[in-house]
Coordinates of C-alpha atoms in Angstrom, one line a residue:
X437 CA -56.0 -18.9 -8.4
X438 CA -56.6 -19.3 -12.3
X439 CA -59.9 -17.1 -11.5
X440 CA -57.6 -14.3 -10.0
X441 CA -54.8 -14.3 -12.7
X442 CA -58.1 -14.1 -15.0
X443 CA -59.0 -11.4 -13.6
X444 CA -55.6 -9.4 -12.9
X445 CA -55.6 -9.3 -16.9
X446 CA -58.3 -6.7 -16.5
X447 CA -55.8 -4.1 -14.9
X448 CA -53.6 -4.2 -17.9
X449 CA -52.6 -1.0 -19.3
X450 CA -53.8 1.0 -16.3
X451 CA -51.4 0.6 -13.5
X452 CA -48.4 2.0 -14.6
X453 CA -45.4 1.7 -11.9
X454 CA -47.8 -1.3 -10.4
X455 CA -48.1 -5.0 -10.9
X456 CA -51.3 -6.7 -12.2
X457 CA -52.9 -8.4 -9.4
X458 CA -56.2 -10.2 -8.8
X459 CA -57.8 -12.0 -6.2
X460 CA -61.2 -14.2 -5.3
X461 CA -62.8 -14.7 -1.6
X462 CA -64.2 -18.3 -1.4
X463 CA -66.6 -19.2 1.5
X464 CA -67.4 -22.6 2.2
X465 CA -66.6 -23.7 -2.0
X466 CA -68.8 -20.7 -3.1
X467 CA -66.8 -17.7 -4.6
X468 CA -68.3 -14.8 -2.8
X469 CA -66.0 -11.9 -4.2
X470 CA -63.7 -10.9 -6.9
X471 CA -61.0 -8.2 -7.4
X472 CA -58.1 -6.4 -9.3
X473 CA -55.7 -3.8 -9.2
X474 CA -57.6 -1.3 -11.5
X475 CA -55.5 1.5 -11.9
X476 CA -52.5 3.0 -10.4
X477 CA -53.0 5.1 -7.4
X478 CA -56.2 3.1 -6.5
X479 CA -57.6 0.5 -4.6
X480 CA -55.7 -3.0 -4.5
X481 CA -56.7 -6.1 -5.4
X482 CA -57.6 -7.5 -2.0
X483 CA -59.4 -4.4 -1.3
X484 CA -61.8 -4.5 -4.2
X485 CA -62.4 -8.1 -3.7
X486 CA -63.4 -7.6 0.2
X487 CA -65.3 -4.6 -0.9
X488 CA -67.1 -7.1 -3.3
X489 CA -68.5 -9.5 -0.6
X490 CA -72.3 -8.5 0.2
X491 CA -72.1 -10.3 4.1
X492 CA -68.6 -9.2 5.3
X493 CA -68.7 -11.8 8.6
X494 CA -68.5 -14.5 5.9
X495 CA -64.9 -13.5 5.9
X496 CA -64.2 -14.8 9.2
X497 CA -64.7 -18.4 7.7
X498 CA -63.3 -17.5 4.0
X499 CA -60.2 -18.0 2.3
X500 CA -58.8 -15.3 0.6
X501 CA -56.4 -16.0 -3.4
X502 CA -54.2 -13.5 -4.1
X503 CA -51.5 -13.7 -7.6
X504 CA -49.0 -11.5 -5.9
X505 CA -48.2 -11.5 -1.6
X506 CA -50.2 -9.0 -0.2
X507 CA -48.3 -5.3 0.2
X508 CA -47.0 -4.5 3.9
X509 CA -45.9 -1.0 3.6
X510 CA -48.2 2.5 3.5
X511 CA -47.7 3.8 0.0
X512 CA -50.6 5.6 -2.2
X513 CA -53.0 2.8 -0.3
X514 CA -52.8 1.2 2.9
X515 CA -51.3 -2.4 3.7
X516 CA -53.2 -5.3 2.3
X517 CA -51.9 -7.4 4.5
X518 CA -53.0 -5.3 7.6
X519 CA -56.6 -5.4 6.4
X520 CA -56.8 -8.6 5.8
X521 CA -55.3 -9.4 9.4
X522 CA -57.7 -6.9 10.6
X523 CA -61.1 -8.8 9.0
X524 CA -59.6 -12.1 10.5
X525 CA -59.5 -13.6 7.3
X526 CA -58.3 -17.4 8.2
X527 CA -56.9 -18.5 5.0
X528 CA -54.6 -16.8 2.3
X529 CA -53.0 -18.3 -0.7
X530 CA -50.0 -16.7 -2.9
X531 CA -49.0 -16.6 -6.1
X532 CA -45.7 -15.6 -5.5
X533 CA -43.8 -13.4 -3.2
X534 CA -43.6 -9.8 -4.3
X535 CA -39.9 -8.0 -5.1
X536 CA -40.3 -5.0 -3.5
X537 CA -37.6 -4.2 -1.2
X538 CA -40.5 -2.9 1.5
X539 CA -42.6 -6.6 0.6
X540 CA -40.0 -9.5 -0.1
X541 CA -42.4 -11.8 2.5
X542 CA -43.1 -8.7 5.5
X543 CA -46.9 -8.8 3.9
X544 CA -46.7 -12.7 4.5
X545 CA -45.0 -12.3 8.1
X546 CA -48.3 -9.8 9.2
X547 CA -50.8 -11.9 8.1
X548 CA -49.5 -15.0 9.7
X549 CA -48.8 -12.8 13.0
X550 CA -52.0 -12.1 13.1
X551 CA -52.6 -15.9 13.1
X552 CA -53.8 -16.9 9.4
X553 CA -52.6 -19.9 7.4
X554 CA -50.6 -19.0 4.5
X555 CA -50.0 -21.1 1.2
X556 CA -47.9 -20.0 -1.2
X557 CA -46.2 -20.7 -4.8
X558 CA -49.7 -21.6 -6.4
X559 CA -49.8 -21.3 -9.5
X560 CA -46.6 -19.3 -9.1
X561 CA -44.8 -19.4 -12.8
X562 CA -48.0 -17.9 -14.1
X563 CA -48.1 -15.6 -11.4
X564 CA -44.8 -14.5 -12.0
X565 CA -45.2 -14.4 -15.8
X566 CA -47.9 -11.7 -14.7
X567 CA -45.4 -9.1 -12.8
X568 CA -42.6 -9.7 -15.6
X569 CA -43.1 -6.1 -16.4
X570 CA -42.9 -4.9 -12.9
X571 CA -39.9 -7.5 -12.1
X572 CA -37.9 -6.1 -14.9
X573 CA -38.8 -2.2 -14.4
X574 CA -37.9 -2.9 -10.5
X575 CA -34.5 -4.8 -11.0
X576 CA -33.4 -3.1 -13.8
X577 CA -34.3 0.3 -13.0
X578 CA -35.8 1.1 -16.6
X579 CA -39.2 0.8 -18.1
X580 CA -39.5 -2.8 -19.6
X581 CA -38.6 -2.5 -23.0
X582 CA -40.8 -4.6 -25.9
X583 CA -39.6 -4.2 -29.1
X584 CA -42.2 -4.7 -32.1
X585 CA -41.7 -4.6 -36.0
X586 CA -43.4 -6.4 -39.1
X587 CA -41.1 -7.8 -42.0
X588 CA -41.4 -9.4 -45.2
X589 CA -41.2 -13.3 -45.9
X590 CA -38.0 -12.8 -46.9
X591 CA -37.0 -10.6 -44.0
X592 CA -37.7 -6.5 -45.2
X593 CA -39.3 -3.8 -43.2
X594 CA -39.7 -2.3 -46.4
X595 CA -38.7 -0.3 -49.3
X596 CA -36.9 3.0 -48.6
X597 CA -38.8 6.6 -48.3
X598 CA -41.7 4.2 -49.3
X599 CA -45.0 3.6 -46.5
X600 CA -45.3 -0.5 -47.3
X601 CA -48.4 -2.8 -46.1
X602 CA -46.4 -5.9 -45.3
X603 CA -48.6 -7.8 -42.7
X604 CA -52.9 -8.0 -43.3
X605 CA -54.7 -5.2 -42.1
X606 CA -56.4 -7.7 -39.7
X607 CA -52.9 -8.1 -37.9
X608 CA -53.4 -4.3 -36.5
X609 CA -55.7 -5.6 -34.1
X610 CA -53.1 -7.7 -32.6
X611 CA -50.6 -4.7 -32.6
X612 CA -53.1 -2.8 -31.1
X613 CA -54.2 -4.9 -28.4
X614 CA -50.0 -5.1 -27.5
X615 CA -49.8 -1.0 -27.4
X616 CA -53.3 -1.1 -25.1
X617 CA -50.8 -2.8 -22.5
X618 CA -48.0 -0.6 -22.5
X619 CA -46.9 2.7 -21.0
X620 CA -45.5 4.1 -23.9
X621 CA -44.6 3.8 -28.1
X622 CA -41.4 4.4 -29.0
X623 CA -40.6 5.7 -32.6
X624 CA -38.1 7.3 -34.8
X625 CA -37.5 10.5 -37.1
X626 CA -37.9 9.1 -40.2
X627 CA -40.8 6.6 -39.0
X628 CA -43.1 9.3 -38.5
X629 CA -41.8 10.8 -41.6
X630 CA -42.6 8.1 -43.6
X631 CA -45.2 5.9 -42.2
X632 CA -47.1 9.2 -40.1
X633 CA -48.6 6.9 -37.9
X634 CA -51.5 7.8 -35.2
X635 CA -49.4 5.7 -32.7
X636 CA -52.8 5.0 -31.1
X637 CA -54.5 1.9 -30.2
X638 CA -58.5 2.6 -31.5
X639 CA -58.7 -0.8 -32.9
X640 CA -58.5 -2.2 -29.1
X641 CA -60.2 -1.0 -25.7
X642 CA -57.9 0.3 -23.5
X643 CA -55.9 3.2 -22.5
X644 CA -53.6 5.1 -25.2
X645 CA -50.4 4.8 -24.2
X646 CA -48.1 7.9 -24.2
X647 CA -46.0 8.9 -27.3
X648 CA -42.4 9.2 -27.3
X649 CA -41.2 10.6 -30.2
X650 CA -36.7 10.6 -31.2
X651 CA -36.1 13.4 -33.5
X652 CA -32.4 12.8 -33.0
X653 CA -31.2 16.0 -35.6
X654 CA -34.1 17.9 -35.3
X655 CA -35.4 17.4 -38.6
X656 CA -38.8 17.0 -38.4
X657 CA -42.6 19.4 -38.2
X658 CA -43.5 17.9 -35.4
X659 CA -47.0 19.6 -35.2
X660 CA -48.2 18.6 -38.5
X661 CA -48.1 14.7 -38.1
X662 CA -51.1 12.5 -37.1
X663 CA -49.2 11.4 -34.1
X664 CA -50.1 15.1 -33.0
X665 CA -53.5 15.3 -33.5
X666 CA -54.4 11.8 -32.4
X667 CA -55.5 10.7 -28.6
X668 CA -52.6 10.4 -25.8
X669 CA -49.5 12.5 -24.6
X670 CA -46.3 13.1 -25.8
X671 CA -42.5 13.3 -25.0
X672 CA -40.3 14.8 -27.5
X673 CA -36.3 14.2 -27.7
X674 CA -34.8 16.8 -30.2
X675 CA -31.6 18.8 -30.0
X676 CA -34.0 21.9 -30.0
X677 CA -36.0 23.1 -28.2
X678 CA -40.0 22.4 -28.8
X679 CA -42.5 24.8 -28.7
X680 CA -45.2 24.4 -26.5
X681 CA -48.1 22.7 -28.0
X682 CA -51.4 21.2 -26.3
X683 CA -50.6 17.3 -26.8
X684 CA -46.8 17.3 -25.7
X685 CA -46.6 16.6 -22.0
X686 CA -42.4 17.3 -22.2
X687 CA -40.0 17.8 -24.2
X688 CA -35.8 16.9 -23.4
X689 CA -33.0 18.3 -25.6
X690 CA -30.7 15.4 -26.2
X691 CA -26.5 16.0 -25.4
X692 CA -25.4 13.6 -28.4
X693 CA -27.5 11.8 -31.4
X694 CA -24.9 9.2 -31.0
X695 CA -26.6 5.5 -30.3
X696 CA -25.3 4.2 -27.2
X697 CA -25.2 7.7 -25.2
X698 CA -28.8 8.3 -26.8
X699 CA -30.7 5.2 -25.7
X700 CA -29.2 5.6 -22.0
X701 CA -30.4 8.8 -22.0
X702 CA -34.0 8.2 -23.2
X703 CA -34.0 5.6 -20.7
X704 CA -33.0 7.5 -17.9
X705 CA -35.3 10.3 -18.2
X706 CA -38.3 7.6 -19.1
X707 CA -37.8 6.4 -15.8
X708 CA -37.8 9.0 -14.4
X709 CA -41.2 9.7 -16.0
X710 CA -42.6 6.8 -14.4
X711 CA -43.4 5.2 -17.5
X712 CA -43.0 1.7 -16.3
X713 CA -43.3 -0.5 -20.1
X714 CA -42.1 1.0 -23.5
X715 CA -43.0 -0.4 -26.6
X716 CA -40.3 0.7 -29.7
X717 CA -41.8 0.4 -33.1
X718 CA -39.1 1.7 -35.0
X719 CA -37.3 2.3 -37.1
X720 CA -34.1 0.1 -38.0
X721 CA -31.7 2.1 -36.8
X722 CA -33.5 2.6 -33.5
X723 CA -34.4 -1.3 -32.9
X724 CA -30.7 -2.5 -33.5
X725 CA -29.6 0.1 -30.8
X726 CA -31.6 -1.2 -28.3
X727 CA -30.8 -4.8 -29.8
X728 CA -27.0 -4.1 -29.4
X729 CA -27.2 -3.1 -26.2
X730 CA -29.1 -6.0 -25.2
X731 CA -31.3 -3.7 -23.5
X732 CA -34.6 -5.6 -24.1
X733 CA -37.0 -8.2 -22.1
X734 CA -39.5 -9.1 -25.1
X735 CA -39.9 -8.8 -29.0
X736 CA -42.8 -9.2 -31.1
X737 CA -42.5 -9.6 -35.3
X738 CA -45.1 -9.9 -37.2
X739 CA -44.3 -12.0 -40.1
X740 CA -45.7 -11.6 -43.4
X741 CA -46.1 -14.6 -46.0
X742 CA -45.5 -12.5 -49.1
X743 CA -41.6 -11.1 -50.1
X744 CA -40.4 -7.8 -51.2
X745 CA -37.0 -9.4 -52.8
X746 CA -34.9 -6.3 -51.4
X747 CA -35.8 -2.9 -49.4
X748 CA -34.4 -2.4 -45.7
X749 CA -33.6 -5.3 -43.7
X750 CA -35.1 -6.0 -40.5
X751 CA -33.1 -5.9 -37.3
X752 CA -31.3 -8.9 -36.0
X753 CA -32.6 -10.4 -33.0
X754 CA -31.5 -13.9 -31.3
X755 CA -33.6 -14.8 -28.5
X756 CA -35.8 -17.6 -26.9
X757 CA -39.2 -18.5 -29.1
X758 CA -41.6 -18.6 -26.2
X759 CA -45.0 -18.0 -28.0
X760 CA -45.8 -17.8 -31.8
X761 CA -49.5 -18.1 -33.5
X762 CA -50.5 -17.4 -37.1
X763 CA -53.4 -14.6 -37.4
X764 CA -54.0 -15.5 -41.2
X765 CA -52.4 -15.2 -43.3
X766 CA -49.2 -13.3 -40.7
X767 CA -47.5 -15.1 -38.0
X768 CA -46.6 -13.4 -34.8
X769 CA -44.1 -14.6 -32.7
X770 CA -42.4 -13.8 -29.1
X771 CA -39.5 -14.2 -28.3
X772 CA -37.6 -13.1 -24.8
X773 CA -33.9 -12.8 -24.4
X774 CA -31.8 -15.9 -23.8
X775 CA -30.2 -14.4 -20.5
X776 CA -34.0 -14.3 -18.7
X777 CA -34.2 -16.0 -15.7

């Protein structure tokens, strides 16, 4: 099972709307094939693993591993759990139990119809860990929202109309690999205005996620940023309307610039999107909006060692410390909201 959460990890950043999910075929203590959930819209897990194995009426005597119960319902692929009761696979062991309404144990009840032994709950935190995204995006009907900024020792994003290098170059790379995992990057007006970022992730393999850009008074030349002529899509909220330009893939015209009304809004038409994880870089403002509203599941700051003594203050955040490292000479840290279950 630590083989096919290993493996899930591979899927990351391609499967949109869909959980990460991997799974190994044993026969007789010998792995004999390996699988993920690729990309969204393809194959399953399962599927690629059963594909994998070279003699298939080895499967007869094989136990299949699975991180998340195996789907039940006809959607953009067939039911997992009817080919594996087709093959006669013997043995299946679980993760966890998925939390789709048209799952919730029916992919369970078809395997052990058709007369398999099932094991479940191994390994079942970490599995669970894995489809946090997915849980949150499914029960909360909203992309998962992870909220990222660096600050200064002494807690400044930095000094006002000014571009500022708080963290080491180095720490990109971590910041990158984060976006590589996500749907889509979140930013403000007045961080593009000031920082022009590329708001792509070329310092880590991976997709690039889409680009969701909050122009909330329509103040900015949108075509002559980097984030424009750098790799990925983009969504535009303005009060205007946009022009039609190669890299935007839509545009929506906002009905107030107020806070509150405004991060409902962008929320309901991102789902609505399918963008299933949002990543918001900024800027202050924009954070503390989403902060307020306690509309978040996890946060990543980058802390730098050196201070700036006074510039704009970083957002206020209280949640749980569940990970931090240093990446010399920054420290990153994550934290998830106190209310998770």
């Amino acid at each position: 099972m630590l083989r096919a959460l290993q493996l899930a990890e591979r899927g990351r950043g391609k499967t949109k709307l869909n959980p990460l999910v991997g799974s190994v075929i044993v026969h007789r203590g010998r792995i004999i094939g390996e699988g993920w959930h690729d990309l969204y819209g393809g194959p399953h897990a399962e599927v690629n693993a059963i594909q994998s194995v070279q003699n298939k009426e080895s499967l007869k005597d094989a136990t299949i591993y699975v991180t998340l119960e195996p789907c039940a319902h006809e959607g953009k692929t067939p039911s997992c759990a009817r080919l594996i009761q087709s093959l006669g696979i013997p043995k299946v062991v679980i993760g966890c139990r998925d939390p789709f309404e048209k799952v919730q144990g029916k992919g369970i009840q078809i395997i052990q119809a058709g007369g398999a032994e099932v094991t479940e709950g191994v390994c079942q935190q970490e599995a669970l860990e894995l489809i946090y995204p997915f849980r949150t995006h499914l029960k909360n009907k909203r992309p998962f929202i992870h909220l990222k900024w660096a600050q200064s020792y002494d807690g400044y994003l930095g000094k006002p109309g000014e571009q500022t290098q708080i963290t080491h170059p180095n720490t990109s790379f971590v910041n990158h690999k984060i976006r590589s995992g996500r749907d889509a990057i979140l930013v403000g007006a007045n961080t593009l205005r000031v920082d022009n970022p590329a708001l792509d992730n070329r310092l880590y393999p991976g997709p690039t996620p889409m680009k969701i850009i909050v122009d909330r008074h329509g103040s900015i030349q949108l075509g002559s940023l980097k984030a424009f002529s750098s790799k990925g899509k983009i969504i535009v909220f303005s009060p205007k309307e946009v022009p039609e330009q190669e890299t935007v893939f839509t545009s929506f015209l906002i009905p107030s610039a107020e806070p509150t009304a405004l991060v409902h809004f962008i929320l309901e038409k991102l789902y609505q999107c399918e963008i299933g994880s949002l990543m918001i870089e900024g800027g202050p403002e924009l954070l503390q909006s989403f902060i307020q509203l306690e509309l978040w599941d996890q946060c990543t700051i980058f802390r730098s060692e050196k201070s700036l003594g006074s510039g704009i203050r970083a957002p206020l955040v209280s949640g749980k410390l569940v990970h931090q490292f240093d990446f010399t000479p920054d420290k990153v840290m994550l934290l998830r909201p106190f209310s998770l279950k």
